[in-house]
Tab-separated table of C-alpha atoms in Angstrom:
chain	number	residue	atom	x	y	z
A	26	UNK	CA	-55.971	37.120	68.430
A	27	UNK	CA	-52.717	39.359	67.743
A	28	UNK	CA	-51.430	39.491	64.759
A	29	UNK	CA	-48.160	38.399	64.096
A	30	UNK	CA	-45.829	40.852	62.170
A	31	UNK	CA	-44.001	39.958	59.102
A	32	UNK	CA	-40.859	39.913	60.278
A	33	UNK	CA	-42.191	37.431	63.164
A	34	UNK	CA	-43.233	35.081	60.439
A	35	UNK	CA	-40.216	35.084	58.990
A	36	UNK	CA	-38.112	34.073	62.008
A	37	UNK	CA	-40.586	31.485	62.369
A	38	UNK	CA	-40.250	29.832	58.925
A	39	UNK	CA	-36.432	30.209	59.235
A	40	UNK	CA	-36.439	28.182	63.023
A	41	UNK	CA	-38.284	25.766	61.014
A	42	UNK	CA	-35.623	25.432	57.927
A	43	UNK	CA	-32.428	25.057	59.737
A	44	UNK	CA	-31.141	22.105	61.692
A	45	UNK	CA	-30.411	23.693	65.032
A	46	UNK	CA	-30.839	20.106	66.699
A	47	UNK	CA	-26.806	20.618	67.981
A	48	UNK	CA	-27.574	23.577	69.671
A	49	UNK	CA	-29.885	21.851	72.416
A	50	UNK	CA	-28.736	22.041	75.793
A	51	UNK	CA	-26.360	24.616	74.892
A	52	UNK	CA	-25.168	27.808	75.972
A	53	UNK	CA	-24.585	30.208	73.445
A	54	UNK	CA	-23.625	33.701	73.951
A	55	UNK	CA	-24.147	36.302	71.224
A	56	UNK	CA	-22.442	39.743	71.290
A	57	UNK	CA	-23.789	42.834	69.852
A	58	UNK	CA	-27.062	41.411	70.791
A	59	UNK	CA	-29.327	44.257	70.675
A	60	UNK	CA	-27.868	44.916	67.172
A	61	UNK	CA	-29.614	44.364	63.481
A	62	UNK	CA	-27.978	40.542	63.345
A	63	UNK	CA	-27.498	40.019	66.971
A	64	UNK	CA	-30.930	40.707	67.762
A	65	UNK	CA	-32.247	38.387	64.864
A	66	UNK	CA	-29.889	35.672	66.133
A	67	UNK	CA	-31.759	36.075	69.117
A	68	UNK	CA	-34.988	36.107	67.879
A	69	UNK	CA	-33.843	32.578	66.040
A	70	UNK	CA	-32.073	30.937	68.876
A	71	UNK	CA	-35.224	31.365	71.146
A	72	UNK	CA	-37.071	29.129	69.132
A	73	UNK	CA	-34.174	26.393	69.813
A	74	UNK	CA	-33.884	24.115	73.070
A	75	UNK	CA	-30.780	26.454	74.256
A	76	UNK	CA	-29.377	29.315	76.716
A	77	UNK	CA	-29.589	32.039	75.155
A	78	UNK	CA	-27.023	34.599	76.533
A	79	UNK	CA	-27.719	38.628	75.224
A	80	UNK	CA	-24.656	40.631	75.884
A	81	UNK	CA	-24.818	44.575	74.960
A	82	UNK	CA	-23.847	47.676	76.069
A	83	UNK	CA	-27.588	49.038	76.602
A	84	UNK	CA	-29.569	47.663	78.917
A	85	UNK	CA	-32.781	50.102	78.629
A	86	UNK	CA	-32.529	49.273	74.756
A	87	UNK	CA	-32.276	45.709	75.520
A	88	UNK	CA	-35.278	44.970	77.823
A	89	UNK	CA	-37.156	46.926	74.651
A	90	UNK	CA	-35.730	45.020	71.621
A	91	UNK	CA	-36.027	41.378	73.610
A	92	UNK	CA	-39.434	42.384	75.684
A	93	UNK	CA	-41.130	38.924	74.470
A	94	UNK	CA	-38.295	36.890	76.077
A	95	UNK	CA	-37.054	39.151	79.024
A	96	UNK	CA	-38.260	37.101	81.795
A	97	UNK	CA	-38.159	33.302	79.854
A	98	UNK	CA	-35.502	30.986	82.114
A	99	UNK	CA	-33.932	30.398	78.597
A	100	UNK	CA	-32.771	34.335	78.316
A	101	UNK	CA	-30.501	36.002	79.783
A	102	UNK	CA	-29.279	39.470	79.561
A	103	UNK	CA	-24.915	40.220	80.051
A	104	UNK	CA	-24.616	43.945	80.232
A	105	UNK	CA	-20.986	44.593	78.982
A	106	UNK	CA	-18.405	45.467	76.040
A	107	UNK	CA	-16.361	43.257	74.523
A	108	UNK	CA	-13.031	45.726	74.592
A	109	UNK	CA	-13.307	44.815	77.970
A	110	UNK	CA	-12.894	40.956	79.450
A	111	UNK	CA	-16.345	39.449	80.461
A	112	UNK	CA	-16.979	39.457	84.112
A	113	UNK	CA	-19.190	36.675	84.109
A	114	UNK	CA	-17.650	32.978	84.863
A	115	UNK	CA	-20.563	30.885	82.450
A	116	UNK	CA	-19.177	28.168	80.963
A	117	UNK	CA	-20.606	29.176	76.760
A	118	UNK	CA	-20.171	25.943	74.169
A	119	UNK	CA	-20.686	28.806	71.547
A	120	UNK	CA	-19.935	32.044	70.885
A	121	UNK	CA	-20.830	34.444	68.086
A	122	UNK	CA	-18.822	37.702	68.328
A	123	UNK	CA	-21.248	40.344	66.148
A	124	UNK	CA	-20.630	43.496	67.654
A	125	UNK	CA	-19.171	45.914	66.162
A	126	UNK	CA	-20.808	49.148	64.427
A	127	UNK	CA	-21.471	49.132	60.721
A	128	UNK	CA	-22.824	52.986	60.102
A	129	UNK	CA	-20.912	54.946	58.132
A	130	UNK	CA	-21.124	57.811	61.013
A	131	UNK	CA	-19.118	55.864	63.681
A	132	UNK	CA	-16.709	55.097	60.992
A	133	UNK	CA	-16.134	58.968	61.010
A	134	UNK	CA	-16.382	59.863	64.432
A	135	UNK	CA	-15.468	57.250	66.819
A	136	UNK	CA	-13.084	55.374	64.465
A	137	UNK	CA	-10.836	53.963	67.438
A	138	UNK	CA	-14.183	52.266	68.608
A	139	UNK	CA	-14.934	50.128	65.719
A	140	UNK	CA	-11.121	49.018	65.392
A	141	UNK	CA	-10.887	47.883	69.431
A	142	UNK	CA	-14.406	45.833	69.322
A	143	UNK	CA	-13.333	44.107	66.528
A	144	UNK	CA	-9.577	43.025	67.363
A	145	UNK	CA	-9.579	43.527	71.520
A	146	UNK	CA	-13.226	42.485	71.552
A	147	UNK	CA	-11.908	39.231	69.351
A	148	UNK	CA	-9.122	38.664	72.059
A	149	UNK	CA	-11.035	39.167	75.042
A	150	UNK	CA	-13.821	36.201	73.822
A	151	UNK	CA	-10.823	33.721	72.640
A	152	UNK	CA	-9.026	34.091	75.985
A	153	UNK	CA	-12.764	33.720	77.716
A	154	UNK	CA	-13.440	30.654	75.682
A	155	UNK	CA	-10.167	28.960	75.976
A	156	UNK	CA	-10.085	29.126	79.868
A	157	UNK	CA	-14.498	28.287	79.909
A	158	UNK	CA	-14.848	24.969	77.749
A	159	UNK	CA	-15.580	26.855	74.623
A	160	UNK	CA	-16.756	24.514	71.549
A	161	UNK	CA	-16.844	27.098	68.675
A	162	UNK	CA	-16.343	30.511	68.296
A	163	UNK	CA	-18.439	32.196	65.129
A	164	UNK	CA	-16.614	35.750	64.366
A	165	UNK	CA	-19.180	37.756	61.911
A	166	UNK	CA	-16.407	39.833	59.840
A	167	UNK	CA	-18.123	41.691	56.908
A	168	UNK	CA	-17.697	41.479	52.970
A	169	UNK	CA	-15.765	44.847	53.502
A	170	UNK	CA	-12.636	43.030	53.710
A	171	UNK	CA	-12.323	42.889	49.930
A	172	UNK	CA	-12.488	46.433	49.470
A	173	UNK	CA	-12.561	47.720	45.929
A	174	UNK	CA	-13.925	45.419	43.676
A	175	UNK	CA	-13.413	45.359	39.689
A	176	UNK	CA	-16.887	44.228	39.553
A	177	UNK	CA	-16.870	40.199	39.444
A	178	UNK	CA	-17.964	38.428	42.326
A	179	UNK	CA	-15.501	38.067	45.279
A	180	UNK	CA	-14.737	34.481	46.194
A	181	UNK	CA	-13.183	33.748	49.882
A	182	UNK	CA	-9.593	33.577	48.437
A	183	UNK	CA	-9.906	36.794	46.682
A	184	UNK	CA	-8.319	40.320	48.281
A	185	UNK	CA	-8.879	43.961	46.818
A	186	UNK	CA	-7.784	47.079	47.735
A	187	UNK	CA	-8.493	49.033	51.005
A	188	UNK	CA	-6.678	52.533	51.260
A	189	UNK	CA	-5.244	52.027	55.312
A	190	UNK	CA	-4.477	55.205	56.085
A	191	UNK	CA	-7.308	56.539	55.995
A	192	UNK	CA	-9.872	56.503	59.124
A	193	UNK	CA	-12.602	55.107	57.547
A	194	UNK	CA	-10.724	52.107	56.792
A	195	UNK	CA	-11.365	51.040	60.407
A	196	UNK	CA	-14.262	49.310	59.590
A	197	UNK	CA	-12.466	46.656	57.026
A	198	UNK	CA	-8.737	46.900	58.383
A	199	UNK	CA	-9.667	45.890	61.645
A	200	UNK	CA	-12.152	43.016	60.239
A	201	UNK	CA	-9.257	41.691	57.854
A	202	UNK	CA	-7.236	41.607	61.169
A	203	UNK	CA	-9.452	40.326	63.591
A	204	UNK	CA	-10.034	37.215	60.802
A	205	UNK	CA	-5.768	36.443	61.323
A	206	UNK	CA	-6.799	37.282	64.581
A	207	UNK	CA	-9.277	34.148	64.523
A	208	UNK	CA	-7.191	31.514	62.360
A	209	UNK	CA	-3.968	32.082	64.781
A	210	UNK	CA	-6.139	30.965	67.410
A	211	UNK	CA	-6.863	28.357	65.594
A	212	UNK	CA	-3.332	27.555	64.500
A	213	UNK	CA	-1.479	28.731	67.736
A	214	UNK	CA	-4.458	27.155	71.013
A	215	UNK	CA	-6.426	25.072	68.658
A	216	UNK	CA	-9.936	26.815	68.973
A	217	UNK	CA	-12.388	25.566	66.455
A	218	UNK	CA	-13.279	29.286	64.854
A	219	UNK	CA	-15.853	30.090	61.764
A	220	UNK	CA	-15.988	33.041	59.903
A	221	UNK	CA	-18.761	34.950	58.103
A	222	UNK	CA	-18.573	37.648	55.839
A	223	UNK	CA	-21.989	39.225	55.303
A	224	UNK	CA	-23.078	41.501	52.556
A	225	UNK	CA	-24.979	44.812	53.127
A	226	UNK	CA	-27.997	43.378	55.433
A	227	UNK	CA	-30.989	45.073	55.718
A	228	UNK	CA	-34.450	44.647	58.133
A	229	UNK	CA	-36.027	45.982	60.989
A	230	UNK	CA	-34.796	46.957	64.089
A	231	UNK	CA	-31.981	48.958	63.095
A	232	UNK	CA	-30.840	51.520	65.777
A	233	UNK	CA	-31.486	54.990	66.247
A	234	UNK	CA	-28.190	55.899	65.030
A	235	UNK	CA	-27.438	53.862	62.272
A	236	UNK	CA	-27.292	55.916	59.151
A	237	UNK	CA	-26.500	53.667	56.357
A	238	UNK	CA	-28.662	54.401	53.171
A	239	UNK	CA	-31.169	51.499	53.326
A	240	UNK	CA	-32.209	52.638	56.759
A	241	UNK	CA	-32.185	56.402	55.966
A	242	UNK	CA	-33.955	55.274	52.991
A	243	UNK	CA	-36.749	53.066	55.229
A	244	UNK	CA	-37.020	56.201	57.717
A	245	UNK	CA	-38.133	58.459	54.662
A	246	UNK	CA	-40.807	56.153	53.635
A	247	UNK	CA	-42.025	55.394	57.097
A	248	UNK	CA	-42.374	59.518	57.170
A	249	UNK	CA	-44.250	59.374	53.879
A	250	UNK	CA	-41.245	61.377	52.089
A	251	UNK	CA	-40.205	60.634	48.826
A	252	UNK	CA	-36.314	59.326	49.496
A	253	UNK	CA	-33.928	62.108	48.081
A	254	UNK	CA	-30.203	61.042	46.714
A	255	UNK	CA	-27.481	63.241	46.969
A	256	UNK	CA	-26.027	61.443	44.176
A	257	UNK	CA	-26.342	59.094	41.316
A	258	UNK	CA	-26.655	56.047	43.588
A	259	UNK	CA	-24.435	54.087	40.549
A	260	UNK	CA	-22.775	51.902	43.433
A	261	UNK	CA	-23.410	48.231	43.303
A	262	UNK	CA	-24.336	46.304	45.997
A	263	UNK	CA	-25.147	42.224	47.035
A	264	UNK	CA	-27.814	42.878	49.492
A	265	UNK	CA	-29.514	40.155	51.918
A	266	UNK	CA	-32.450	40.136	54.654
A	267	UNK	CA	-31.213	40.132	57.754
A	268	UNK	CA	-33.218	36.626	58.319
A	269	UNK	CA	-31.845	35.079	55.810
A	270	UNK	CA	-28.310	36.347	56.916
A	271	UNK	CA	-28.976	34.925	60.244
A	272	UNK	CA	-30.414	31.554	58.430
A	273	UNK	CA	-26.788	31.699	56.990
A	274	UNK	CA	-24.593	32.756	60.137
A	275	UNK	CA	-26.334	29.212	61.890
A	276	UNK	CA	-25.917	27.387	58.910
A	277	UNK	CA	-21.916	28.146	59.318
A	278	UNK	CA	-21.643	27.906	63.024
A	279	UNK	CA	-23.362	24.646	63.013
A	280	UNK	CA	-21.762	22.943	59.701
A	281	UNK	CA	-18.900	25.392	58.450
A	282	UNK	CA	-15.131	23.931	58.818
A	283	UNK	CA	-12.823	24.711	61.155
A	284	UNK	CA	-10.479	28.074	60.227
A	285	UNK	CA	-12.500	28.441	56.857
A	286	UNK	CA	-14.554	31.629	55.813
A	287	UNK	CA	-17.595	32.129	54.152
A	288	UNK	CA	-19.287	34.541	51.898
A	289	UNK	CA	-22.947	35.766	53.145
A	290	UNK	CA	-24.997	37.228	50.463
A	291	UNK	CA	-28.090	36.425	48.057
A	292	UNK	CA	-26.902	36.372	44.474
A	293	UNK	CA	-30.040	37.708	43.096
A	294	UNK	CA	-30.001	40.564	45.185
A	295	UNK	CA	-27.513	42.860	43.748
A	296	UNK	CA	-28.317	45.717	42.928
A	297	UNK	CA	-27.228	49.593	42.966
A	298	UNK	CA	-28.062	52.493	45.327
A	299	UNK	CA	-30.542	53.955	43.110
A	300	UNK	CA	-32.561	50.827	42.547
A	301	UNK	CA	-32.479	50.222	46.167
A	302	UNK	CA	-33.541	53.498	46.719
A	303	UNK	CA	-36.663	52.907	43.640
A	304	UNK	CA	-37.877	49.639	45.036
A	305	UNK	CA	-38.069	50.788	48.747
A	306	UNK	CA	-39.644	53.853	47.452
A	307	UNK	CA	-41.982	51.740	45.452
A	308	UNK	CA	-43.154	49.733	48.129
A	309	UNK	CA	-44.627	52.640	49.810
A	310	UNK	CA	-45.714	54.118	46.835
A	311	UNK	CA	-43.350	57.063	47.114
A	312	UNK	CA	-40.685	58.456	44.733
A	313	UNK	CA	-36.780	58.905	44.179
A	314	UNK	CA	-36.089	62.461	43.512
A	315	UNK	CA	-32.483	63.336	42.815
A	316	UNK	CA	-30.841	67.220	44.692
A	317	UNK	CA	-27.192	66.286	43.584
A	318	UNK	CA	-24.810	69.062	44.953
A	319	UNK	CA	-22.105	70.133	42.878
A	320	UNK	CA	-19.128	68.851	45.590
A	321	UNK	CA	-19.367	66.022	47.466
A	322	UNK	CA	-17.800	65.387	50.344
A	323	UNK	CA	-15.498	62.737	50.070
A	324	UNK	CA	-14.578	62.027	53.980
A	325	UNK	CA	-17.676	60.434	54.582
A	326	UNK	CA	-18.227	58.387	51.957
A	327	UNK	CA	-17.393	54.337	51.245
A	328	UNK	CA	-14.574	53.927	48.953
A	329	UNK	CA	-16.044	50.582	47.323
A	330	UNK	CA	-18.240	50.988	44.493
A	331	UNK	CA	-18.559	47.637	43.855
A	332	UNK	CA	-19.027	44.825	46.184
A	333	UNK	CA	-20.978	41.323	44.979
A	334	UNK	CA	-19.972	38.308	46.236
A	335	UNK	CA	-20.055	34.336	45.114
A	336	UNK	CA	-21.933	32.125	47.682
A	337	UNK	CA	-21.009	28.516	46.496
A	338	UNK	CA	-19.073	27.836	49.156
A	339	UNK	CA	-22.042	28.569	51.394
A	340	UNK	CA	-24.550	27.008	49.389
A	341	UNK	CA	-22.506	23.862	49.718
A	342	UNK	CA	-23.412	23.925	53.514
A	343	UNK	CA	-26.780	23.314	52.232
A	344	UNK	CA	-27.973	26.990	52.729
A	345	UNK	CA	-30.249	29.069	50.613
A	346	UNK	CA	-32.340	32.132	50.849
A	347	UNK	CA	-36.017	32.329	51.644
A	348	UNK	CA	-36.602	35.788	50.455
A	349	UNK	CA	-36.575	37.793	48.110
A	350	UNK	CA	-35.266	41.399	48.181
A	351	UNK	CA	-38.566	42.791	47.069
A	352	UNK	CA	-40.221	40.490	50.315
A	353	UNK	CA	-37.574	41.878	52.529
A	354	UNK	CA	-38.356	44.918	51.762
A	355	UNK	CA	-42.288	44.649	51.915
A	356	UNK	CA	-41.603	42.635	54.907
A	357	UNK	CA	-39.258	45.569	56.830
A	358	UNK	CA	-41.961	48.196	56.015
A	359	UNK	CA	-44.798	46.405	57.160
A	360	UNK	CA	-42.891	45.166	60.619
A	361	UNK	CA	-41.797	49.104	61.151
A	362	UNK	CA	-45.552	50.405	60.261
C-alpha cells in the first residue's frame, strides 16, 4: 500500500470540511492552475462532483504537478494566459482568476507582467464570462493592497500606504485596481464577483522560481543547510497553509456576498521573519545563523513591515483553520522529503 503524503491528507480532510455540494455538475475554471493556490484548488475541486478546468501557461509543468488526474474525464488542461482572451468557447458557471506571480524577483524584473495578468487578465475573464453564462467570478487579490501597516490588524475597509511610483508596487497597485476592476463589473454588467485577499501562504509545490523567504527558507532545509538571514528578519507577518487558504477561497466563492471582500489569514499565525525562519529551521533540526551585510539593497526588498490581518468577516462565513503553522510546516517538509 502507498503511502499517502501529508499534504495529501490534508486536502483530504479539507474536501471533507467544506460544503462544496453547489459545485456539482459544474464547470469551474481556475487560472494560474499550476501555481501554489491554483494547484491546491485543484487538488480540492477533484474531490468534488465537478469539471475541473486547469488553465496555465506550462504545459510540461502541468502534466507533472496534476499527474494523478491528467487523464480523469473530470480534468481538463487549457494551455493559455490570461493577458490574452481565452480561445476556448466552454460555457464555465465559475471562475477563479489566481494567476498572477507573487515572488519578489518578478516584481523586479518583469514588473509589466504582474500588472497586465492582474488588470488585462481580470478583463479578459469578465468579458469571457459575461458573453459564456458565467455564475460567479472569484478574483484572489492579495493582503498587499493595504500596504504599510501601523501594526493593528487590517480590516476590509481599511487602506495604507503603497509608494506607486515605484516598480515594485506592481504587485499591490495593480491588485487594488483589478479589485475596482471587479466591483465595476459588478456595478456597471451586473456580474456576481468575490474577492479574496490572502496573507503570505506557504506549502508545497511552490515553483522553481519563486524566491520568497519561506520557500528559500524550505529549500535550505531540504539541502540540510542551516537557513542564513541577511537581516534581522524583524518584519511581521499573518501567515496561512496554503490548504487552509484554499479551505477559505471555497468558503468565499461558495457563500461570500456579491461585490464584498474578504480577508484570508490565520490569526494565530503571525509571526516575524526570524521566527519563521527558527521554526522551519527547527523542524528539520537545523539552525538560523545571521551574515547581515552592512548595506542592503533596498530595490529588492518589500516596503511593508507589517502586515496582520482581522478575519471576522471570514469567520462569519463559517470558516476556520485546520492547521496550525507549526503542522504546516511539518506537513510542507515531510510532502517535499
Amino acid at each position: 500500500m502507498v503511502e499517502m503524503s501529508p499534504y495529501v491528507l490534508d486536502i483530504q480532510e479539507c474536501s471533507k470540511r467544506i460544503d462544496l455540494s453547489q459545485l456539482e455538475g459544474s464547470n469551474i475554471l481556475i487560472t494560474g492552475a499550476t501555481g501554489l493556490i491554483g494547484g491546491s484548488l485543484v487538488d480540492v475541486l477533484m474531490n468534488a462532483r465537478c469539471q475541473v478546468y486547469a488553465l496555465g501557461r506550462n504545459e510540461e509543468r502541468a502534466k507533472k504537478r496534476f499527474a494523478d488526474y491528467w487523464n480523469s474525464d473530470s480534468f481538463h488542461f487549457i494551455k493559455g494566459d490570461v493577458t490574452k482572451p481565452l480561445s476556448c468557447n466552454i460555457n464555465f458557471d465559475y471562475i477563479i482568476h489566481a494567476a498572477s506571480n507573487a515572488s519578489p524577483n518578478f516584481f523586479k524584473e518583469k514588473p509589466v507582467e504582474v500588472i497586465t495578468s492582474n488588470i488585462i487578465g481580470t478583463q479578459n475573464l469578465m468579458e469571457y464570462g459575461l458573453s459564456h453564462g458565467m455564475k460567479r467570478i472569484l478574483f484572489v487579490s492579495s493582503g498587499e493592497i493595504y500596504g504599510e501597516g501601523s501594526g493593528k490588524e487590517f480590516v476590509e475597509t481599511d487602506s495604507g500606504y503603497v509608494d506607486c511610483a515605484t516598480p515594485r508596487a506592481c504587485y499591490p497597485s495593480s491588485k487594488r485596481a483589478a479589485e475596482t476592476l471587479c466591483v465595476s463589473y459588478a456595478a456597471e454588467y451586473g456580474v456576481d464577483v468575490v474577492i479574496a485577499r490572502p496573507c503570505h501562504t506557504y506549502g508545497p509545490f511552490f515553483s522553481e522560481s519563486d524566491n520568497r523567504v519561506y520557500a528559500q527558507f524550505i529549500r535550505n532545509v531540504l539541502k540540510g543547510e542551516d537557513i542564513v538571514l541577511k537581516s534581522k528578519g524583524e518584519q511581521h507577518r499573518s501567515w496561512l497553509y496554503v490548504v487552509d487558504c484554499v479551505g477559505a477561497l471555497l468558503t468565499i466563492l461558495c457563500q461570500g456576498k456579491c461585490g464584498e471582500a474578504y480577508n484570508v489569514a490565520d490569526e494565530k499565525s503571525e509571526i516575524s521573519i526570524r521566527d519563521l525562519a527558527e521554526l522551519i529551521a527547527s523542524t528539520a533540526g537545523l539552525s538560523v545563523k545571521f551574515d547581515i551585510p552592512s548595506t542592503q539593497d533596498k530595490g529588492n526588498t518589500t516596503p511593508i513591515t507589517t502586515a496582520l490581518f482581522s478575519t471576522r468577516k471570514l469567520q462569519s462565513l463559517g470558516w476556520q483553520p485546520l492547521f496550525s503553522m507549526s503542522d504546516g510546516i511539518k506537513h510542507t517538509i515531510s510532502t517535499l522529503r
